[in-house]
Amino acid sequence: MIKAGIIGSTGYAGGELARLLLQRDDVEIKWYGSKSYVDQKYASIYQNMFEIVSDSCMDDNIEALAEKVDVIFTATPQGFLASALNDRILSNAKVIDLSADFRIQDVNIYEEWYQIQHKSPQYIKEAVYGLPEINREKIKNARLIANPGCYPTCSELSIYPLVKEGLIDPDTIIIDAKSGTSGAGRGAKLDNLYCEVNENIKAYGVGVHRHTPEIEEQLSYGAGKPVTISFTPHLVPMNRGILITAYASLTSKVSYEEVKSVYDKYYGKEFFVRVLEKDVTPQTKWVEGSNFVDVNFKIDPRTNRIVMMGAMDNLVKGAAGQAVQNMNLLFGLEENKGLKLIPMFP
Amino acid sequence: MIKAGIIGSTGYAGGELARLLLQRDDVEIKWYGSKSYVDQKYASIYQNMFEIVSDSCMDDNIEALAEKVDVIFTATPQGFLASALNDRILSNAKVIDLSADFRIQDVNIYEEWYQIQHKSPQYIKEAVYGLPEINREKIKNARLIANPGCYPTCSELSIYPLVKEGLIDPDTIIIDAKSGTSGAGRGAKLDNLYCEVNENIKAYGVGVHRHTPEIEEQLSYGAGKPVTISFTPHLVPMNRGILITAYASLTSKVSYEEVKSVYDKYYGKEFFVRVLEKDVTPQTKWVEGSNFVDVNFKIDPRTNRIVMMGAMDNLVKGAAGQAVQNMNLLFGLEENKGLKLIPMFP
Amino acid sequence: MIKAGIIGSTGYAGGELARLLLQRDDVEIKWYGSKSYVDQKYASIYQNMFEIVSDSCMDDNIEALAEKVDVIFTATPQGFLASALNDRILSNAKVIDLSADFRIQDVNIYEEWYQIQHKSPQYIKEAVYGLPEINREKIKNARLIANPGCYPTCSELSIYPLVKEGLIDPDTIIIDAKSGTSGAGRGAKLDNLYCEVNENIKAYGVGVHRHTPEIEEQLSYGAGKPVTISFTPHLVPMNRGILITAYASLTSKVSYEEVKSVYDKYYGKEFFVRVLEKDVTPQTKWVEGSNFVDVNFKIDPRTNRIVMMGAMDNLVKGAAGQAVQNMNLLFGLEENKGLKLIPMFP
Amino acid sequence: MIKAGIIGSTGYAGGELARLLLQRDDVEIKWYGSKSYVDQKYASIYQNMFEIVSDSCMDDNIEALAEKVDVIFTATPQGFLASALNDRILSNAKVIDLSADFRIQDVNIYEEWYQIQHKSPQYIKEAVYGLPEINREKIKNARLIANPGCYPTCSELSIYPLVKEGLIDPDTIIIDAKSGTSGAGRGAKLDNLYCEVNENIKAYGVGVHRHTPEIEEQLSYGAGKPVTISFTPHLVPMNRGILITAYASLTSKVSYEEVKSVYDKYYGKEFFVRVLEKDVTPQTKWVEGSNFVDVNFKIDPRTNRIVMMGAMDNLVKGAAGQAVQNMNLLFGLEENKGLKLIPMFP
């Protein structure tokens, strides 16, 4: 039995983690950590958990938690883990961080984009970027996992193979991303009120969104050189789902079959990445509630560009599901254990 | 391994059945029956099933199907099963009918409300109304299950205990019901277009909805005499979920605790019915994707009435989930096997 | 040119008032009052007003405002106007109050349901309940208008004629109401976040909603005796719209035509109340953005009850539109001036 | 009094045209043309028109219509007008075509992208592309107006000034567009059902959408040379609204102020184009129900690209509103007559 603790269990990603872990019989949640709801019944915060969880919320004392569990998930604001992490914690428990604190190797870039001082730069190098489809082997032996961001997960899985294989010019990559509103968190902000989001779509953070350097770093590893991208996220009136539509110039004339074979090479054996059939465009609804990423592409001979598309549930493969996938790897379990969820439709 | 076949597998209820059964390792779907999509890949109709189901759709030949499987689910239009049923089918396989064909014992009432001639009245008496919380023992030994309607399931579970215990006057029952749009089916009708449903709410079938006699019959068993109700369904702009708000006059002055104890008596040991805590009103979102029905009530001393509320996922407990619950009972399995689904939030 | 001021102009009802008044050439808004946004550009709060309104928000000093304008709209929390009102204000300007402060004649009932002490009971008697279809003549000569609540407007217009004509038993009235989310206001509350409201429906304030005594008082005038009702509001995932479904027992056997003729008697000449054709149920989408209330009914001979239905835009006829209708009456203008808005579909 | 006729009045664009024209006192609709609903009450098709329109639907005989009216709006499928147009019609009435039949000057391109033979190529040259902000003077004297497509209107207004002034490299233009579902029309198709669109986003027509050549032609006029673009539309779960996010490489280093001054040069005096303030991104909700297009941009010095954004109501400025704007110009009226609609929020 794996004993797990969640710091930040009352946010949307934390709640999804609880949902995924509670459906397993080999994991036990020992700690529902929270900043705002200490001592309140967890099931009163998430009424869907009524008669399922009887625990009350604990605080966010990660040191105390580390002595009680095998794995800690931190679904916390940026800076929390970097401020709290130490060797004792890491020697007691595996840490899977859903925040951005350890995703970016260059601390200066982190501090510039996140406008925050990094309090534990000494752990950055050790942290493993938890995208199993690319970093599987490194993840297995890590102590500290930097669970990827939602937009980066979908973007990287859609684009990486073509960058790595040299089919596209990395200097031309433009990512237009669309996200459901759960990505904005459960904070009571005017901008996220029902009446402000419903029947509306807008871009936000244009040119300055903090997931940009994370995507750039990962694509750089594929390109073998620094990559600079355009990244524009949009807020869409739906609860869950991320769709990315990415554009790049092809480095040479390629056929549908050639590109398809590249995707198949990378993902043919991947359980969670589905390369759709020709001309079927990814839809967020087709992956809702599951850990799948659906990808596809379209070559446009008129412009010599390729359009790469990916759809994913931002709370599952974009957060909690991927964290569980990483946990499975860390503990030597089957990677898709507890994650063979079929998307819910409609 | 239970071998199962679904007739009407390409409707929303049929698709949900497939989703629930595919997540089990003790059931195998041998037949994805369809009227409109024969020979087409099932995963091309429900793209969420891509790489999960490789089968193509079969036709709706229930006789042929009955020879291949242990259990048949018919998620078909009214009249289909009544036209096709025979002894051979019933001797080959258990039949769980998600249509209304065998829900109503009085064939005249069926024919009047459904405006259709019943072609197999000889099987009505044998059919067991598949609401396990009330008919559990009868279900276990049945050959033919009449899986309850979505509105009836939620209405009956919310109201039945108070009728049975004589706390409310059955002649005063008014049910105001609200349903998500998946209840209207997957047919391409103008009224169900996104732009017609979105940002809109309306009543429909006022006083003439076909679920009325079904609810009346079941409540009559509780009351020990014929019950006539007012029932008004509404279409709500959401995919899933039914909420019922029911009103009745109390037969005597009762306290919160007295009523609560009645609900607890009926549902204290029921896995799928959750009696919420005082003043917590049921919300459809808190049960989405699960087989739970959340119920609660409020006594109004000013009017001497009680308001009974129930929330449920219309495609799960209101259709496919309840059908699986019945299958579990028919095959001697744990009743909640494959159904310990935690509601998805948000 | 009528000079108008709005206190509470940055709430949803205040914003709608601005929208309606700005489309007229005989009214000038001189004061965009606000509590939270003083000195900020109004068009930065409501970006739809960009290049339309150049004013900044003023404070909520109603005395200063009264010296500058002919009419004051208060779209403020309960208690604000009662705390601030005085003779000087009333002698300087007409006051149309969109809060509940002067809607209820019995101050004890107000204080009990609103849990607030009434600071100006001396003005209650003078205040005229601003439902023009019922109180038209009194409104014309008033100084202080109590603009009706959203649920009460829709409920009263749907039910009043049948109570007044004695067709229904007032002791049996049950109102099941459904509202879009703008009715909950623009405050940043967790319960009103997009992800909490979307794909969800719930009842709230069961048996204790503050609009209950307002409806009861108005129906009592029709019945000629005190009326006690059951009233249950629900929150629906849409921005605008209220639908009420009301139930009552008929006092005698009546035909469709008899009831229809009663509605026609009351509303045949009313511009804003549309009695729909037989079997057409009111839909909120069909009145969105307009000042119309669509009403209809269905007799249920099985139960001897009648179902009364009404649909309305809660921000227009349920708030700002009705306030403008009252303003028109107060200033001797055509009652529908600036309000001949055709519902927006889809 | 201008006498107007609408062919295709029962589609969403036709219904919006009716809504806009009915709110004027200088226009009279003499003909509600329809293919599917001949002789049915128009208000039974669009219940929002109840008690507003008493006419029944006429057929789509444009020749007969032309003898009765001053202006004909054709909101019809591609090919209808091209098949029916003749000199008699054009000498009797102005024709404003909301279909694509006369938008593209090169008939071969039309036939290739629309997969339809053009039956009246002789009128293509005469037709004036009805984008008043660019073609105002030509429109005034035209007989036949090709009302622009929804995506093209929003795309061209957002991009044209920068192409024309040489600030961006036209070979690098990528347009990522998002549309509400009313753009898909009122046909009863499975893909447009509520449950299929809700909680979902997808790209469609990637690389092959028929609005592509229309945008290219118009931008080519600005560039002074042929322009080829990437264009990807997406379907968004909302009724109304188009948002375009366009990307291009800057031809030289420019400041915010320089680009702003270009937009101001083109749109400073335009009533319907609002250039938003710095860092305010266009939102579809802020223009809903109005004829405005909100545009803005963001320079990204890291990539030397610019992001151009535009938001618009697809049924107003993207269809019916623009058609009315063109009608105003054709008849020598104030261009914004009947169109000073304030966006509805929320």
mmCIF file of C-alpha atoms in Angstrom, chain A residues 13-292:
data_model
loop_
_atom_site.group_PDB
_atom_site.id
_atom_site.type_symbol
_atom_site.label_atom_id
_atom_site.label_comp_id
_atom_site.label_asym_id
_atom_site.label_seq_id
_atom_site.Cartn_x
_atom_site.Cartn_y
_atom_site.Cartn_z
ATOM 1 C CA ALA A 13 -5.905 19.693 -9.531
ATOM 2 C CA GLY A 14 -5.743 18.497 -5.932
ATOM 3 C CA GLY A 15 -9.339 17.371 -6.066
ATOM 4 C CA GLU A 16 -8.675 15.471 -9.265
ATOM 5 C CA LEU A 17 -5.687 13.773 -7.675
ATOM 6 C CA ALA A 18 -7.896 12.649 -4.817
ATOM 7 C CA ARG A 19 -10.475 11.335 -7.281
ATOM 8 C CA LEU A 20 -7.867 9.306 -9.168
ATOM 9 C CA LEU A 21 -6.127 7.909 -6.104
ATOM 10 C CA LEU A 22 -9.326 7.033 -4.263
ATOM 11 C CA GLN A 23 -10.375 4.705 -7.070
ATOM 12 C CA ARG A 24 -7.299 2.526 -6.461
ATOM 13 C CA ASP A 25 -6.866 -0.142 -3.850
ATOM 14 C CA ASP A 26 -3.089 0.101 -3.657
ATOM 15 C CA VAL A 27 -2.877 3.723 -2.578
ATOM 16 C CA GLU A 28 -4.088 5.362 0.601
ATOM 17 C CA ILE A 29 -4.387 9.119 1.009
ATOM 18 C CA LYS A 30 -3.133 9.995 4.476
ATOM 19 C CA TRP A 31 -3.151 13.751 4.274
ATOM 20 C CA TYR A 32 -5.536 16.160 2.587
ATOM 21 C CA GLY A 33 -3.453 19.301 2.940
ATOM 22 C CA SER A 34 -4.978 22.738 2.578
ATOM 23 C CA LYS A 35 -4.175 26.330 3.368
ATOM 24 C CA SER A 36 -7.698 27.717 3.614
ATOM 25 C CA TYR A 37 -9.794 24.837 4.914
ATOM 26 C CA VAL A 38 -7.816 23.277 7.767
ATOM 27 C CA ASP A 39 -9.998 21.118 10.028
ATOM 28 C CA GLN A 40 -12.961 21.278 7.685
ATOM 29 C CA LYS A 41 -14.320 18.034 6.317
ATOM 30 C CA TYR A 42 -12.818 17.417 2.899
ATOM 31 C CA ALA A 43 -16.213 16.197 1.702
ATOM 32 C CA SER A 44 -17.734 19.542 2.651
ATOM 33 C CA ILE A 45 -15.286 21.267 0.276
ATOM 34 C CA TYR A 46 -15.843 18.682 -2.446
ATOM 35 C CA GLN A 47 -19.347 17.407 -1.939
ATOM 36 C CA ASN A 48 -18.792 14.771 -4.642
ATOM 37 C CA MET A 49 -16.656 13.021 -2.000
ATOM 38 C CA PHE A 50 -19.570 12.705 0.434
ATOM 39 C CA GLU A 51 -19.585 9.235 2.036
ATOM 40 C CA ILE A 52 -16.325 8.535 0.212
ATOM 41 C CA VAL A 53 -13.871 10.631 2.207
ATOM 42 C CA SER A 54 -14.432 11.158 5.911
ATOM 43 C CA ASP A 55 -11.136 12.942 6.606
ATOM 44 C CA SER A 56 -10.814 16.579 7.523
ATOM 45 C CA CYS A 57 -8.280 18.870 5.885
ATOM 46 C CA MET A 58 -4.808 19.042 7.385
ATOM 47 C CA ASP A 59 -2.465 21.996 7.083
ATOM 48 C CA ASP A 60 0.369 22.315 4.580
ATOM 49 C CA ASN A 61 3.237 21.270 6.830
ATOM 50 C CA ILE A 62 5.215 19.284 4.320
ATOM 51 C CA GLU A 63 7.907 18.236 6.790
ATOM 52 C CA ALA A 64 5.405 16.588 9.088
ATOM 53 C CA LEU A 65 3.707 15.044 6.111
ATOM 54 C CA ALA A 66 6.941 13.594 4.760
ATOM 55 C CA GLU A 67 7.306 11.432 7.826
ATOM 56 C CA LYS A 68 3.953 9.804 7.295
ATOM 57 C CA VAL A 69 3.859 8.991 3.610
ATOM 58 C CA ASP A 70 5.727 7.467 0.702
ATOM 59 C CA VAL A 71 4.828 10.116 -1.833
ATOM 60 C CA ILE A 72 3.888 13.766 -1.624
ATOM 61 C CA PHE A 73 1.999 15.632 -4.294
ATOM 62 C CA THR A 74 2.282 19.415 -4.132
ATOM 63 C CA ALA A 75 -0.538 21.100 -6.045
ATOM 64 C CA THR A 76 0.458 24.474 -4.693
ATOM 65 C CA PRO A 77 1.126 28.022 -5.896
ATOM 66 C CA GLN A 78 4.513 28.794 -7.423
ATOM 67 C CA GLY A 79 7.210 29.187 -4.777
ATOM 68 C CA PHE A 80 5.627 27.027 -2.096
ATOM 69 C CA LEU A 81 7.739 23.931 -2.623
ATOM 70 C CA ALA A 82 10.909 25.853 -3.382
ATOM 71 C CA SER A 83 10.505 27.581 -0.022
ATOM 72 C CA ALA A 84 9.870 24.406 1.927
ATOM 73 C CA LEU A 85 11.967 21.688 0.339
ATOM 74 C CA ASN A 86 14.917 20.136 2.192
ATOM 75 C CA ASP A 87 16.914 16.929 2.298
ATOM 76 C CA ARG A 88 14.920 15.435 5.111
ATOM 77 C CA ILE A 89 11.737 15.636 3.072
ATOM 78 C CA LEU A 90 13.394 14.112 0.041
ATOM 79 C CA SER A 91 14.897 11.277 2.044
ATOM 80 C CA ASN A 92 11.542 10.454 3.584
ATOM 81 C CA ALA A 93 9.269 10.600 0.553
ATOM 82 C CA LYS A 94 9.176 10.971 -3.169
ATOM 83 C CA VAL A 95 7.963 14.418 -4.159
ATOM 84 C CA ILE A 96 5.858 15.084 -7.241
ATOM 85 C CA ASP A 97 5.469 18.815 -7.700
ATOM 86 C CA LEU A 98 2.554 20.047 -9.804
ATOM 87 C CA SER A 99 3.770 23.637 -9.583
ATOM 88 C CA ALA A 100 6.432 25.133 -11.839
ATOM 89 C CA ASP A 101 9.165 25.392 -9.219
ATOM 90 C CA PHE A 102 11.454 22.762 -10.666
ATOM 91 C CA ARG A 103 10.403 22.591 -14.299
ATOM 92 C CA ILE A 104 12.944 25.047 -15.652
ATOM 93 C CA GLN A 105 16.638 24.330 -15.448
ATOM 94 C CA ASP A 106 17.826 27.913 -15.802
ATOM 95 C CA VAL A 107 16.920 29.638 -12.558
ATOM 96 C CA ASN A 108 17.259 33.075 -14.128
ATOM 97 C CA ILE A 109 14.596 32.275 -16.674
ATOM 98 C CA TYR A 110 12.332 30.962 -13.921
ATOM 99 C CA GLU A 111 12.781 34.103 -11.869
ATOM 100 C CA GLU A 112 12.253 36.384 -14.844
ATOM 101 C CA TRP A 113 9.032 34.770 -16.074
ATOM 102 C CA TYR A 114 7.557 33.965 -12.675
ATOM 103 C CA GLN A 115 8.643 37.224 -11.010
ATOM 104 C CA ILE A 116 9.614 35.370 -7.878
ATOM 105 C CA GLN A 117 12.906 34.502 -6.239
ATOM 106 C CA HIS A 118 13.719 30.787 -6.293
ATOM 107 C CA LYS A 119 14.459 29.643 -2.751
ATOM 108 C CA SER A 120 15.901 26.197 -3.524
ATOM 109 C CA PRO A 121 17.970 26.419 -6.693
ATOM 110 C CA GLN A 122 20.178 23.613 -5.389
ATOM 111 C CA TYR A 123 17.463 21.069 -6.185
ATOM 112 C CA ILE A 124 16.750 22.182 -9.738
ATOM 113 C CA LYS A 125 19.403 20.025 -11.320
ATOM 114 C CA GLU A 126 18.195 16.924 -9.516
ATOM 115 C CA ALA A 127 14.572 17.401 -10.440
ATOM 116 C CA VAL A 128 13.336 15.323 -13.352
ATOM 117 C CA TYR A 129 10.850 16.791 -15.790
ATOM 118 C CA GLY A 130 7.975 14.369 -15.516
ATOM 119 C CA LEU A 131 6.850 13.842 -19.088
ATOM 120 C CA PRO A 132 7.027 10.049 -19.247
ATOM 121 C CA GLU A 133 6.693 9.777 -23.008
ATOM 122 C CA ILE A 134 10.043 11.579 -23.277
ATOM 123 C CA ASN A 135 11.793 11.137 -19.921
ATOM 124 C CA ARG A 136 10.543 7.732 -18.823
ATOM 125 C CA GLU A 137 13.833 6.217 -17.694
ATOM 126 C CA LYS A 138 15.000 9.237 -15.738
ATOM 127 C CA ILE A 139 11.708 9.450 -13.917
ATOM 128 C CA LYS A 140 11.965 5.924 -12.562
ATOM 129 C CA ASN A 141 14.917 6.755 -10.358
ATOM 130 C CA ALA A 142 14.108 10.303 -9.349
ATOM 131 C CA ARG A 143 13.349 11.662 -5.898
ATOM 132 C CA LEU A 144 11.838 14.908 -7.138
ATOM 133 C CA ILE A 145 9.526 15.122 -10.138
ATOM 134 C CA ALA A 146 8.647 18.389 -11.801
ATOM 135 C CA ASN A 147 5.239 17.521 -13.172
ATOM 136 C CA PRO A 148 4.803 19.423 -16.452
ATOM 137 C CA GLY A 149 2.378 22.277 -16.960
ATOM 138 C CA CYS A 150 -0.891 21.708 -18.756
ATOM 139 C CA TYR A 151 -0.166 23.725 -21.885
ATOM 140 C CA PRO A 152 3.415 22.375 -22.084
ATOM 141 C CA THR A 153 2.293 18.746 -21.868
ATOM 142 C CA CYS A 154 -0.112 19.119 -24.769
ATOM 143 C CA SER A 155 2.210 21.333 -26.800
ATOM 144 C CA GLU A 156 5.320 19.246 -26.355
ATOM 145 C CA LEU A 157 3.664 15.930 -27.134
ATOM 146 C CA SER A 158 2.152 17.436 -30.292
ATOM 147 C CA ILE A 159 5.318 19.075 -31.564
ATOM 148 C CA TYR A 160 8.358 17.291 -30.136
ATOM 149 C CA PRO A 161 8.622 14.416 -32.643
ATOM 150 C CA LEU A 162 8.694 16.769 -35.626
ATOM 151 C CA VAL A 163 11.303 18.999 -34.024
ATOM 152 C CA LYS A 164 13.437 16.064 -32.990
ATOM 153 C CA GLU A 165 13.301 14.542 -36.463
ATOM 154 C CA GLY A 166 14.080 17.845 -38.104
ATOM 155 C CA LEU A 167 10.859 17.997 -40.126
ATOM 156 C CA ILE A 168 9.971 21.501 -39.008
ATOM 157 C CA ASP A 169 11.944 24.703 -38.604
ATOM 158 C CA PRO A 170 11.943 25.396 -34.854
ATOM 159 C CA ASP A 171 12.209 29.139 -35.406
ATOM 160 C CA THR A 172 8.771 29.184 -36.987
ATOM 161 C CA ILE A 173 6.770 27.492 -34.247
ATOM 162 C CA ILE A 174 3.572 29.277 -33.238
ATOM 163 C CA ILE A 175 1.304 27.711 -30.633
ATOM 164 C CA ASP A 176 -2.273 28.892 -30.320
ATOM 165 C CA ALA A 177 -3.716 27.234 -27.219
ATOM 166 C CA LYS A 178 -7.256 27.033 -25.840
ATOM 167 C CA SER A 179 -8.101 25.983 -22.312
ATOM 168 C CA GLY A 180 -11.161 25.278 -20.228
ATOM 169 C CA THR A 181 -11.687 27.368 -17.144
ATOM 170 C CA SER A 182 -10.599 24.880 -14.501
ATOM 171 C CA GLY A 183 -7.060 25.784 -15.552
ATOM 172 C CA ALA A 184 -7.606 29.149 -13.883
ATOM 173 C CA GLY A 185 -8.021 27.519 -10.481
ATOM 174 C CA ARG A 186 -10.682 27.633 -7.807
ATOM 175 C CA GLY A 187 -9.966 31.121 -6.513
ATOM 176 C CA ALA A 188 -12.912 33.497 -6.243
ATOM 177 C CA LYS A 189 -11.934 36.027 -8.916
ATOM 178 C CA LEU A 190 -14.240 38.282 -10.885
ATOM 179 C CA ASP A 191 -12.719 37.197 -14.201
ATOM 180 C CA ASN A 192 -13.640 33.581 -13.549
ATOM 181 C CA LEU A 193 -17.280 34.145 -12.622
ATOM 182 C CA TYR A 194 -19.766 32.190 -14.658
ATOM 183 C CA CYS A 195 -21.271 35.271 -16.304
ATOM 184 C CA GLU A 196 -17.863 36.603 -17.332
ATOM 185 C CA VAL A 197 -16.612 33.373 -18.909
ATOM 186 C CA ASN A 198 -19.806 31.976 -20.390
ATOM 187 C CA GLU A 199 -20.550 32.898 -24.015
ATOM 188 C CA ASN A 200 -17.083 34.428 -24.250
ATOM 189 C CA ILE A 201 -13.618 33.706 -25.586
ATOM 190 C CA LYS A 202 -10.486 35.783 -25.207
ATOM 191 C CA ALA A 203 -6.718 35.542 -25.423
ATOM 192 C CA TYR A 204 -4.731 36.307 -22.285
ATOM 193 C CA GLY A 205 -1.105 36.622 -21.300
ATOM 194 C CA VAL A 206 -0.231 37.223 -24.955
ATOM 195 C CA GLY A 207 3.520 36.882 -25.377
ATOM 196 C CA VAL A 208 4.151 36.700 -21.643
ATOM 197 C CA HIS A 209 2.508 33.492 -20.418
ATOM 198 C CA ARG A 210 4.724 31.608 -17.972
ATOM 199 C CA HIS A 211 4.418 28.292 -19.744
ATOM 200 C CA THR A 212 6.363 29.709 -22.690
ATOM 201 C CA PRO A 213 9.903 29.094 -21.395
ATOM 202 C CA GLU A 214 8.955 25.600 -20.236
ATOM 203 C CA ILE A 215 7.842 24.642 -23.732
ATOM 204 C CA GLU A 216 10.873 26.317 -25.235
ATOM 205 C CA GLU A 217 13.268 24.422 -23.004
ATOM 206 C CA GLN A 218 11.765 21.045 -23.806
ATOM 207 C CA LEU A 219 11.612 21.695 -27.537
ATOM 208 C CA SER A 220 15.216 22.902 -27.385
ATOM 209 C CA TYR A 221 16.288 19.470 -26.219
ATOM 210 C CA GLY A 222 14.641 18.044 -29.299
ATOM 211 C CA ALA A 223 16.087 20.639 -31.657
ATOM 212 C CA GLY A 224 19.535 20.520 -30.182
ATOM 213 C CA LYS A 225 19.599 24.296 -30.019
ATOM 214 C CA PRO A 226 17.663 27.089 -28.328
ATOM 215 C CA VAL A 227 14.106 27.466 -29.553
ATOM 216 C CA THR A 228 11.983 30.583 -29.275
ATOM 217 C CA ILE A 229 8.257 30.272 -29.878
ATOM 218 C CA SER A 230 5.104 32.353 -30.021
ATOM 219 C CA PHE A 231 2.570 31.108 -27.483
ATOM 220 C CA THR A 232 -0.939 32.488 -27.014
ATOM 221 C CA PRO A 233 -3.389 30.916 -24.580
ATOM 222 C CA HIS A 234 -7.140 31.488 -24.721
ATOM 223 C CA LEU A 235 -9.887 31.002 -22.150
ATOM 224 C CA VAL A 236 -12.783 28.884 -23.440
ATOM 225 C CA PRO A 237 -16.245 28.506 -21.856
ATOM 226 C CA MET A 238 -15.934 24.900 -20.747
ATOM 227 C CA ASN A 239 -14.783 23.261 -17.533
ATOM 228 C CA ARG A 240 -12.073 20.958 -18.813
ATOM 229 C CA GLY A 241 -9.905 20.494 -21.828
ATOM 230 C CA ILE A 242 -6.945 21.956 -23.643
ATOM 231 C CA LEU A 243 -6.636 22.131 -27.391
ATOM 232 C CA ILE A 244 -3.455 23.324 -28.997
ATOM 233 C CA THR A 245 -3.156 24.294 -32.625
ATOM 234 C CA ALA A 246 0.476 24.713 -33.571
ATOM 235 C CA TYR A 247 1.970 25.983 -36.808
ATOM 236 C CA ALA A 248 5.457 25.569 -38.254
ATOM 237 C CA SER A 249 7.202 25.640 -41.602
ATOM 238 C CA LEU A 250 8.287 22.297 -42.991
ATOM 239 C CA THR A 251 11.999 21.959 -43.705
ATOM 240 C CA SER A 252 11.264 19.990 -46.849
ATOM 241 C CA LYS A 253 8.410 18.614 -48.857
ATOM 242 C CA VAL A 254 6.973 15.665 -46.978
ATOM 243 C CA SER A 255 4.005 13.407 -47.518
ATOM 244 C CA TYR A 256 1.233 12.603 -45.093
ATOM 245 C CA GLU A 257 2.654 9.119 -44.730
ATOM 246 C CA GLU A 258 6.119 10.344 -43.844
ATOM 247 C CA VAL A 259 4.857 12.567 -41.065
ATOM 248 C CA LYS A 260 2.478 9.905 -39.849
ATOM 249 C CA SER A 261 5.317 7.441 -39.598
ATOM 250 C CA VAL A 262 7.241 9.867 -37.393
ATOM 251 C CA TYR A 263 4.353 10.206 -34.989
ATOM 252 C CA ASP A 264 3.901 6.449 -35.018
ATOM 253 C CA LYS A 265 7.580 5.953 -34.271
ATOM 254 C CA TYR A 266 7.289 8.054 -31.127
ATOM 255 C CA TYR A 267 3.835 7.097 -29.996
ATOM 256 C CA GLY A 268 3.003 3.750 -31.579
ATOM 257 C CA LYS A 269 3.636 2.046 -28.252
ATOM 258 C CA GLU A 270 2.519 4.831 -25.993
ATOM 259 C CA PHE A 271 -0.695 4.026 -24.166
ATOM 260 C CA PHE A 272 -1.683 7.618 -23.511
ATOM 261 C CA VAL A 273 -0.915 9.276 -26.835
ATOM 262 C CA ARG A 274 -3.364 8.505 -29.590
ATOM 263 C CA VAL A 275 -2.375 9.513 -33.112
ATOM 264 C CA LEU A 276 -5.730 9.945 -34.793
ATOM 265 C CA GLU A 277 -6.630 8.763 -38.260
ATOM 266 C CA LYS A 278 -6.205 11.012 -41.265
ATOM 267 C CA ASP A 279 -8.365 14.139 -41.236
ATOM 268 C CA VAL A 280 -9.842 13.438 -37.811
ATOM 269 C CA THR A 281 -9.179 16.543 -35.748
ATOM 270 C CA PRO A 282 -8.638 16.199 -31.986
ATOM 271 C CA GLN A 283 -11.576 17.309 -29.828
ATOM 272 C CA THR A 284 -11.309 17.960 -26.123
ATOM 273 C CA LYS A 285 -14.593 16.175 -25.463
ATOM 274 C CA TRP A 286 -13.193 12.927 -26.801
ATOM 275 C CA VAL A 287 -10.555 12.797 -24.047
ATOM 276 C CA GLU A 288 -12.490 14.311 -21.135
ATOM 277 C CA GLY A 289 -11.848 12.600 -17.836
ATOM 278 C CA SER A 290 -9.062 10.448 -19.280
ATOM 279 C CA ASN A 291 -5.272 10.563 -19.382
ATOM 280 C CA PHE A 292 -5.156 10.490 -23.189
#
